[in-house]
Amino acid sequence: MLFLCPLAGYTQDEKIEKFTLSGFLKDAKNGEVLIGANVYVQGNNALGATTNLYGFYSLSLPKGNYQIAFSYLGYNTKIQDIVLEKDTRVNLELSDDSKTLDEVVIVDERKDENVKSTFMGKEELSTDRIKSIPAFMGEVDIIKAIQLMPGVQAAGEGNSGIYVRGGGPDQNLVLLDDAIVYNTGHLFGFFSVFNPDAVKNTTLYKGTMPANYGGRLSSVIDIQMKEGNNKRFEMEGGIGIISSRLTLQGPFKKPKSEKTAKGSFLISGRRTYAFDIAQPFIKKTDFAGTNYYFYDLNIKANYQFSDKDRLYISAYFGRDVFVYNSQKNATKVKIPWGNATATVRYNHLFNDKIFMNMSFVFNDYQFSFTGEQLDFGFKAKSGVRDYNAKVDFDYYINTKHKLKFGMNYTHHRMTPTQASARSGDTDFESNQNKRYSSEFAWYIDHEFDVNEHLKFDFGFRLSMFQHIGPYKSITGDNIIGYDTLTYKRSKPIKTYVGPEPRFSMRYAFGKNNSIKAGAGLNYQYIHLVSNSNSTLPTDIWVQSSSMVKPQMALQYSLGYFKNFKDNMFEASIEVYFKHLWNQIDYSESYVQELNVDQELGYVYGKGKAYGAEFFLKKRSGKLNGWIGYTLSRSDRKFPDLNNGKVFPAKYDRTHDLSINLNYDISKEWSVGATWVYATGNAITLPNELYFIEFGFVTGYGGRNTYRVPAYHRMDFSLTYTPIPKRKPNRRWRSSYNISIYNVYNRKNTYFIYYKTEGSLVSGNLKFTPINVSLFPVIPSFTWNFKF
Amino acid sequence: MKQKLQILFYVLTVFGVVNMLVSCEKEIKLKTSAPKNAIIVEGHIENGMPPYVLLTKNSPFFGDININDLGAYFISGATITVITDNDSVQLVEYNSAFVQTLPDSVVVAMAAQFGLQIDSAAQFPEISIYTVGLADADFVGQVGKQYNLRIELDGKIITSTTTIPTPVFFDSLWILPHPNPVLADSFYQVYGRLNDPIELGNYYRYFTKADNEPFLISSQSVFDDAFFNGKKFQIFIPKGHPVGTMGSTDFNRAGYWDLNDSICTIKLSMIDKPHYDFWRTLEANRQSNGNPFSSVVYVKSNIQGALGIWGGYGSITGSYVRVP
């Protein structure tokens, strides 16, 4: 019980009479809660607190008079004189517009969060900042912005998949308002499913995760949807070359004067239309009815019942739909796939020190395929469905100690490919059963501010996973015979328990310097083994079972953080080392087959990933942006792959550099540029051939030993936001954005194949290696509006 | 079988559409490490037929070599024995010189065992085929038996085992016009009705023969009964393509029979699991070439000490005679 030991040290502090200052911080413009805002005693940064995901803070101080600063990145800091002689509630609104402030003093914000927090490898990205990054085909993409962070690698050209610190794409926990999003990509991953207009805040953890997160090895991407403006009705949208967006938000009932309403809502939608526009042309061809589109719908509502109780309801629904028709071949195919999530959250303040959040979450990912040709029909579907309940408590004991604890339960239902076919008058059905499981977690996390130099975070998470019935297990083969075991509903079949200690610390010294260290053990019970470079709609999540053991990772990291030029610049160097166990891959001879359990094709091994990350960020000024560089390595060793020898993981990138700069030319014009450089992907190439039935067969050299040429690309954007000259206060505002992807038309390798011509028997067999690149220079234009 | 083909087709279509819009191809030079020398065994035994074996060498994929020098791949001088529970036979090597001493009909049939179409012994290519000597012509495969293969070559021993499972055949065969009316004047399709045995774990390979051609295979020549165990169902039987070619990539042509083909002969063979795994992985190996959505597939061999296959076939042959 290491994480509770330091609590013993605070008893003597308790003898002094203390009171608690607590409340919620909100945005003055729209009433949205501010996440990660700082509240601290002027002149003593060590006495401070940060708002949680719901904008709540709590700060216990000895009785007395204080000047308290309330600050948030990019907003004006408010200073208030507080006489603390009883527990006091202060709910405040911060503004990013100096004109609306009258009674408060404007001072510099507290900008040293980078140096002062204990967690390493944590990045917060506001959607406004993400919108200033040049966008691929004009589609602002949260996940692609995360790719520009050190330690995070893009999965491929134009792709929104990510690899974090040498881990696979299934090792990232992607949460949208607490709901897991299993497939984050539209159109084979070229666009992510998160509509930026509906997203408020994105937090990435790539180092030691706080104990309230778990279930994945590499990272957490926690995305919070906007709550909805609770001051006035607002409309926002945009028209681009790929999609159009529209967001409506506002209070349920218009509040009187400057007050905020008790409740508000947000509805946000996005849809592509390129193929819709082409329909009149497609209609005249053999392919009439063929179409492709995707859409997203985000809905959120919240209501404040009292100062202590608030309810949030949010939902997401998105689909990709591909329809293929060919009259000549009498063929019809329809392939829809996508995610649906729903979250109900209830916040309750027991008192000034104990905050509770209770969530009920439903999420569902489905892929289905329907094909028909004459009297032949084929259907297939697969997916994941979860029901999740959790409760989290924040207990602000005093300025030195803060506890977080809670529990989490998830019921998973995994549907492997279930196929059925009709051929003439015969029907076939696959008998792959759905799999069910229960995942539990209990956690406690203790933040301990020893003094202004030293701060610890001790966390412990206990996870448990159970494969449960109904389930029919079939073993054996047609020689020894088959044995069937049937398990009833909810009957445990296999149980795994994972103790997950987490530890972080910070030592601050000198002027804005700190050293941080962290270590953490993580378990992952559900897996996605994919042959492709990123996630595909057909990917099938597989749960742990008697055969498939949970994946495990132990990560150590150490970092040096420094801010300089009055916190205008943030710099950091982080090194990490990760051990990975029970990593899963397909066997070398794996061929996907309908109706055959995927897990029979798995092989297991271990891995190592280590690297150094360098980050320099300019936070303010007309020119702002960052440079991130990562030097890293990620290896795997599987007894059944590559003759048991170590090989580079698919996610191995020696060098990875991202530069993102933004320059505000004037209040109306701004330019942005991004340059990325990365070592080429490790791939397996053929090195031998032989003949069977006079046709050639390919043999391969070492696994992932060939490197494709280095990847680099520059993007550029120009944004014009005119300020109406006659009516500067007009609510209708437009903004025009031109983005250019791959400015210097670099032909990056997407994949390599060999073109085959002729045959051995005719004596003219020929192979030609071909490099395929995907996106040339692509300009795009987007018009955004707000009312 | 057809389902898989269709899924593959649609996935490739989607990928193709994306690709056509934006992709750019460029020829490049590749340098890869030289492979280790390997021996490849390609042998089979069928009910009522003697064993046949080819022995070949591997070659670097890219490099300054003539990959079309057929004769250079073949290995001669091996001692090959096929052993069953109560009998064994040593195979004889037939090369282009030796076969000139044999009647044309024997040589044509021997070449046809590997899908090669020749009219006379003089056309026999620069290859070596190991099979029984004339004196052992009665050594033929029998249903239900196990056959062990033993090869001695330069002091190296290569072994393998296979079985000949009990064969089954289609209840009926019939034809239908090409589904695309425009092409119905040139092509037709063949269907069969199969009654899969009740027990799970049947593995099939099929061959097709139009008139007097040799038996040929399609790019997906094997299937199992995991999806339709014990059922009676109709199945599309694509026409095979000439040996050594990948078959047509035209969706309107591949697998359809030509209107000039009047006798459609189908050979349906039952094979054991290791034999099935070999063809299944080999066909996936041929299709996975550079596809960014799939990874490389290593061929699963059932040979100890070499690559390749030693496979038993329990076969039944039947024909549909088309009346024009």
PDB file of C-alpha atoms in Angstrom, chain A residues 339-499:
ATOM      1  CA  ASN A 339     -19.535   3.607 -34.292  1.00  0.00           C
ATOM      2  CA  ALA A 340     -22.317   4.628 -31.987  1.00  0.00           C
ATOM      3  CA  THR A 341     -21.770   5.817 -28.431  1.00  0.00           C
ATOM      4  CA  ALA A 342     -23.974   7.181 -25.682  1.00  0.00           C
ATOM      5  CA  THR A 343     -22.873   8.557 -22.327  1.00  0.00           C
ATOM      6  CA  VAL A 344     -24.900   9.680 -19.332  1.00  0.00           C
ATOM      7  CA  ARG A 345     -22.874  11.426 -16.642  1.00  0.00           C
ATOM      8  CA  TYR A 346     -23.959  12.717 -13.330  1.00  0.00           C
ATOM      9  CA  ASN A 347     -21.749  15.045 -11.258  1.00  0.00           C
ATOM     10  CA  HIS A 348     -22.363  15.493  -7.586  1.00  0.00           C
ATOM     11  CA  LEU A 349     -20.540  17.567  -5.019  1.00  0.00           C
ATOM     12  CA  PHE A 350     -20.818  15.921  -1.602  1.00  0.00           C
ATOM     13  CA  ASN A 351     -19.101  18.873  -0.020  1.00  0.00           C
ATOM     14  CA  ASP A 352     -16.372  21.352  -0.910  1.00  0.00           C
ATOM     15  CA  LYS A 353     -13.788  18.570  -1.007  1.00  0.00           C
ATOM     16  CA  ILE A 354     -15.468  15.565  -2.536  1.00  0.00           C
ATOM     17  CA  PHE A 355     -16.529  15.553  -6.136  1.00  0.00           C
ATOM     18  CA  MET A 356     -18.168  12.543  -7.733  1.00  0.00           C
ATOM     19  CA  ASN A 357     -18.851  11.606 -11.297  1.00  0.00           C
ATOM     20  CA  MET A 358     -20.939   8.635 -12.274  1.00  0.00           C
ATOM     21  CA  SER A 359     -21.067   7.506 -15.895  1.00  0.00           C
ATOM     22  CA  PHE A 360     -23.092   5.015 -17.855  1.00  0.00           C
ATOM     23  CA  VAL A 361     -21.713   4.362 -21.275  1.00  0.00           C
ATOM     24  CA  PHE A 362     -22.839   2.381 -24.266  1.00  0.00           C
ATOM     25  CA  ASN A 363     -20.686   1.936 -27.309  1.00  0.00           C
ATOM     26  CA  ASP A 364     -21.019  -0.108 -30.402  1.00  0.00           C
ATOM     27  CA  TYR A 365     -18.972  -0.681 -33.529  1.00  0.00           C
ATOM     28  CA  GLN A 366     -20.471  -2.543 -36.440  1.00  0.00           C
ATOM     29  CA  PHE A 367     -19.307  -3.627 -39.827  1.00  0.00           C
ATOM     30  CA  SER A 368     -21.580  -5.348 -42.271  1.00  0.00           C
ATOM     31  CA  PHE A 369     -21.409  -6.531 -45.837  1.00  0.00           C
ATOM     32  CA  THR A 370     -24.278  -7.578 -48.092  1.00  0.00           C
ATOM     33  CA  GLY A 371     -23.615  -8.809 -51.602  1.00  0.00           C
ATOM     34  CA  GLU A 372     -25.877 -10.292 -54.234  1.00  0.00           C
ATOM     35  CA  GLN A 373     -25.297 -11.651 -57.674  1.00  0.00           C
ATOM     36  CA  LEU A 374     -28.161 -13.448 -59.440  1.00  0.00           C
ATOM     37  CA  ASP A 375     -29.211 -16.252 -57.117  1.00  0.00           C
ATOM     38  CA  PHE A 376     -26.098 -16.017 -54.996  1.00  0.00           C
ATOM     39  CA  GLY A 377     -26.173 -13.917 -51.847  1.00  0.00           C
ATOM     40  CA  PHE A 378     -23.639 -13.259 -49.138  1.00  0.00           C
ATOM     41  CA  LYS A 379     -23.853 -11.438 -45.820  1.00  0.00           C
ATOM     42  CA  ALA A 380     -21.243 -10.862 -43.163  1.00  0.00           C
ATOM     43  CA  LYS A 381     -21.092  -8.799 -40.022  1.00  0.00           C
ATOM     44  CA  SER A 382     -18.769  -8.249 -37.117  1.00  0.00           C
ATOM     45  CA  GLY A 383     -18.482  -5.821 -34.250  1.00  0.00           C
ATOM     46  CA  VAL A 384     -18.015  -4.910 -30.608  1.00  0.00           C
ATOM     47  CA  ARG A 385     -20.636  -3.748 -28.140  1.00  0.00           C
ATOM     48  CA  ASP A 386     -19.910  -2.555 -24.593  1.00  0.00           C
ATOM     49  CA  TYR A 387     -22.016  -1.531 -21.632  1.00  0.00           C
ATOM     50  CA  ASN A 388     -20.006   0.346 -19.089  1.00  0.00           C
ATOM     51  CA  ALA A 389     -20.686   1.801 -15.651  1.00  0.00           C
ATOM     52  CA  LYS A 390     -18.182   3.702 -13.588  1.00  0.00           C
ATOM     53  CA  VAL A 391     -17.886   5.981 -10.657  1.00  0.00           C
ATOM     54  CA  ASP A 392     -14.990   8.346  -9.953  1.00  0.00           C
ATOM     55  CA  PHE A 393     -14.272  10.431  -6.895  1.00  0.00           C
ATOM     56  CA  ASP A 394     -11.948  13.411  -6.490  1.00  0.00           C
ATOM     57  CA  TYR A 395     -11.138  14.039  -2.846  1.00  0.00           C
ATOM     58  CA  TYR A 396      -9.240  17.283  -2.231  1.00  0.00           C
ATOM     59  CA  ILE A 397      -7.875  16.586   1.236  1.00  0.00           C
ATOM     60  CA  ASN A 398      -5.781  19.732   1.482  1.00  0.00           C
ATOM     61  CA  THR A 399      -3.298  21.665  -0.639  1.00  0.00           C
ATOM     62  CA  LYS A 400      -0.780  18.859  -0.279  1.00  0.00           C
ATOM     63  CA  HIS A 401      -2.911  15.819  -0.762  1.00  0.00           C
ATOM     64  CA  LYS A 402      -5.466  14.880  -3.336  1.00  0.00           C
ATOM     65  CA  LEU A 403      -7.027  11.483  -3.790  1.00  0.00           C
ATOM     66  CA  LYS A 404      -8.756  10.083  -6.812  1.00  0.00           C
ATOM     67  CA  PHE A 405     -10.479   6.754  -6.605  1.00  0.00           C
ATOM     68  CA  GLY A 406     -13.169   4.840  -8.328  1.00  0.00           C
ATOM     69  CA  MET A 407     -14.305   1.723 -10.047  1.00  0.00           C
ATOM     70  CA  ASN A 408     -15.291   0.652 -13.481  1.00  0.00           C
ATOM     71  CA  TYR A 409     -17.236  -2.252 -14.968  1.00  0.00           C
ATOM     72  CA  THR A 410     -17.569  -3.107 -18.646  1.00  0.00           C
ATOM     73  CA  HIS A 411     -19.535  -5.863 -20.281  1.00  0.00           C
ATOM     74  CA  HIS A 412     -18.102  -6.649 -23.732  1.00  0.00           C
ATOM     75  CA  ARG A 413     -19.752  -8.503 -26.546  1.00  0.00           C
ATOM     76  CA  MET A 414     -17.453  -9.299 -29.444  1.00  0.00           C
ATOM     77  CA  THR A 415     -18.905 -10.546 -32.682  1.00  0.00           C
ATOM     78  CA  PRO A 416     -16.402 -12.344 -34.873  1.00  0.00           C
ATOM     79  CA  THR A 417     -17.240 -12.437 -38.588  1.00  0.00           C
ATOM     80  CA  GLN A 418     -20.643 -14.049 -38.819  1.00  0.00           C
ATOM     81  CA  ALA A 419     -21.289 -14.959 -42.369  1.00  0.00           C
ATOM     82  CA  SER A 420     -24.287 -16.359 -44.096  1.00  0.00           C
ATOM     83  CA  ALA A 421     -24.746 -17.187 -47.733  1.00  0.00           C
ATOM     84  CA  ARG A 422     -27.498 -18.245 -50.057  1.00  0.00           C
ATOM     85  CA  SER A 423     -26.679 -20.204 -53.163  1.00  0.00           C
ATOM     86  CA  GLY A 424     -29.787 -21.112 -55.128  1.00  0.00           C
ATOM     87  CA  ASP A 425     -32.062 -22.795 -52.614  1.00  0.00           C
ATOM     88  CA  THR A 426     -29.395 -23.605 -50.024  1.00  0.00           C
ATOM     89  CA  ASP A 427     -28.519 -21.385 -47.062  1.00  0.00           C
ATOM     90  CA  PHE A 428     -25.266 -21.481 -45.140  1.00  0.00           C
ATOM     91  CA  GLU A 429     -24.449 -19.949 -41.857  1.00  0.00           C
ATOM     92  CA  SER A 430     -21.169 -19.708 -40.032  1.00  0.00           C
ATOM     93  CA  ASN A 431     -21.228 -20.974 -36.485  1.00  0.00           C
ATOM     94  CA  GLN A 432     -18.672 -18.630 -34.943  1.00  0.00           C
ATOM     95  CA  ASN A 433     -20.198 -17.637 -31.658  1.00  0.00           C
ATOM     96  CA  LYS A 434     -20.290 -14.221 -30.089  1.00  0.00           C
ATOM     97  CA  ARG A 435     -17.899 -13.839 -27.171  1.00  0.00           C
ATOM     98  CA  TYR A 436     -18.818 -12.201 -23.903  1.00  0.00           C
ATOM     99  CA  SER A 437     -16.641 -10.859 -21.143  1.00  0.00           C
ATOM    100  CA  SER A 438     -16.588  -8.711 -18.034  1.00  0.00           C
ATOM    101  CA  GLU A 439     -13.846  -6.237 -17.304  1.00  0.00           C
ATOM    102  CA  PHE A 440     -13.522  -4.698 -13.840  1.00  0.00           C
ATOM    103  CA  ALA A 441     -11.150  -2.103 -12.485  1.00  0.00           C
ATOM    104  CA  TRP A 442     -10.648  -0.457  -9.109  1.00  0.00           C
ATOM    105  CA  TYR A 443      -8.178   2.369  -8.717  1.00  0.00           C
ATOM    106  CA  ILE A 444      -6.768   4.863  -6.271  1.00  0.00           C
ATOM    107  CA  ASP A 445      -4.430   7.705  -7.063  1.00  0.00           C
ATOM    108  CA  HIS A 446      -2.755   9.919  -4.534  1.00  0.00           C
ATOM    109  CA  GLU A 447      -1.196  13.255  -5.470  1.00  0.00           C
ATOM    110  CA  PHE A 448       1.192  14.445  -2.789  1.00  0.00           C
ATOM    111  CA  ASP A 449       2.824  17.878  -2.843  1.00  0.00           C
ATOM    112  CA  VAL A 450       5.689  17.419  -0.396  1.00  0.00           C
ATOM    113  CA  ASN A 451       6.962  20.947  -0.823  1.00  0.00           C
ATOM    114  CA  GLU A 452       7.386  23.403  -3.630  1.00  0.00           C
ATOM    115  CA  HIS A 453      10.130  21.248  -5.099  1.00  0.00           C
ATOM    116  CA  LEU A 454       8.909  17.750  -4.689  1.00  0.00           C
ATOM    117  CA  LYS A 455       5.651  16.224  -5.775  1.00  0.00           C
ATOM    118  CA  PHE A 456       4.603  12.580  -6.024  1.00  0.00           C
ATOM    119  CA  ASP A 457       1.770  10.755  -7.635  1.00  0.00           C
ATOM    120  CA  PHE A 458       1.185   7.205  -6.410  1.00  0.00           C
ATOM    121  CA  GLY A 459      -1.402   5.194  -8.232  1.00  0.00           C
ATOM    122  CA  PHE A 460      -2.654   1.656  -8.146  1.00  0.00           C
ATOM    123  CA  ARG A 461      -5.141   0.049 -10.438  1.00  0.00           C
ATOM    124  CA  LEU A 462      -6.425  -3.470 -10.074  1.00  0.00           C
ATOM    125  CA  SER A 463      -7.977  -4.847 -13.196  1.00  0.00           C
ATOM    126  CA  MET A 464      -9.799  -8.100 -13.702  1.00  0.00           C
ATOM    127  CA  PHE A 465     -11.025  -9.697 -16.871  1.00  0.00           C
ATOM    128  CA  GLN A 466     -13.357 -12.620 -17.250  1.00  0.00           C
ATOM    129  CA  HIS A 467     -14.319 -14.480 -20.381  1.00  0.00           C
ATOM    130  CA  ILE A 468     -17.888 -15.494 -19.596  1.00  0.00           C
ATOM    131  CA  GLY A 469     -20.612 -17.627 -21.129  1.00  0.00           C
ATOM    132  CA  PRO A 470     -22.626 -18.339 -23.134  1.00  0.00           C
ATOM    133  CA  TYR A 471     -19.878 -20.064 -25.058  1.00  0.00           C
ATOM    134  CA  LYS A 472     -19.335 -23.328 -26.851  1.00  0.00           C
ATOM    135  CA  SER A 473     -15.754 -24.483 -27.001  1.00  0.00           C
ATOM    136  CA  ILE A 474     -14.826 -27.015 -29.650  1.00  0.00           C
ATOM    137  CA  THR A 475     -11.474 -28.742 -29.514  1.00  0.00           C
ATOM    138  CA  GLY A 476      -9.864 -31.498 -31.530  1.00  0.00           C
ATOM    139  CA  ASP A 477      -9.837 -32.360 -35.224  1.00  0.00           C
ATOM    140  CA  ASN A 478     -11.308 -34.923 -37.582  1.00  0.00           C
ATOM    141  CA  ILE A 479      -8.625 -37.461 -36.736  1.00  0.00           C
ATOM    142  CA  ILE A 480      -8.787 -37.502 -32.951  1.00  0.00           C
ATOM    143  CA  GLY A 481     -12.420 -36.369 -32.923  1.00  0.00           C
ATOM    144  CA  TYR A 482     -14.140 -33.246 -31.597  1.00  0.00           C
ATOM    145  CA  ASP A 483     -14.967 -32.382 -28.036  1.00  0.00           C
ATOM    146  CA  THR A 484     -17.592 -29.757 -27.259  1.00  0.00           C
ATOM    147  CA  LEU A 485     -17.967 -27.954 -23.933  1.00  0.00           C
ATOM    148  CA  THR A 486     -20.951 -25.673 -23.397  1.00  0.00           C
ATOM    149  CA  TYR A 487     -20.871 -22.817 -20.873  1.00  0.00           C
ATOM    150  CA  LYS A 488     -24.058 -21.156 -19.654  1.00  0.00           C
ATOM    151  CA  ARG A 489     -24.766 -17.433 -19.610  1.00  0.00           C
ATOM    152  CA  SER A 490     -22.446 -15.443 -17.261  1.00  0.00           C
ATOM    153  CA  LYS A 491     -20.505 -18.572 -16.311  1.00  0.00           C
ATOM    154  CA  PRO A 492     -16.804 -17.647 -15.918  1.00  0.00           C
ATOM    155  CA  ILE A 493     -14.559 -19.485 -18.365  1.00  0.00           C
ATOM    156  CA  LYS A 494     -11.218 -17.817 -17.845  1.00  0.00           C
ATOM    157  CA  THR A 495     -10.204 -15.073 -15.402  1.00  0.00           C
ATOM    158  CA  TYR A 496      -7.177 -12.792 -15.443  1.00  0.00           C
ATOM    159  CA  VAL A 497      -6.220 -10.370 -12.680  1.00  0.00           C
ATOM    160  CA  GLY A 498      -3.795  -7.513 -13.281  1.00  0.00           C
ATOM    161  CA  PRO A 499      -2.199  -5.418 -10.534  1.00  0.00           C
TER     162      PRO A 499
END
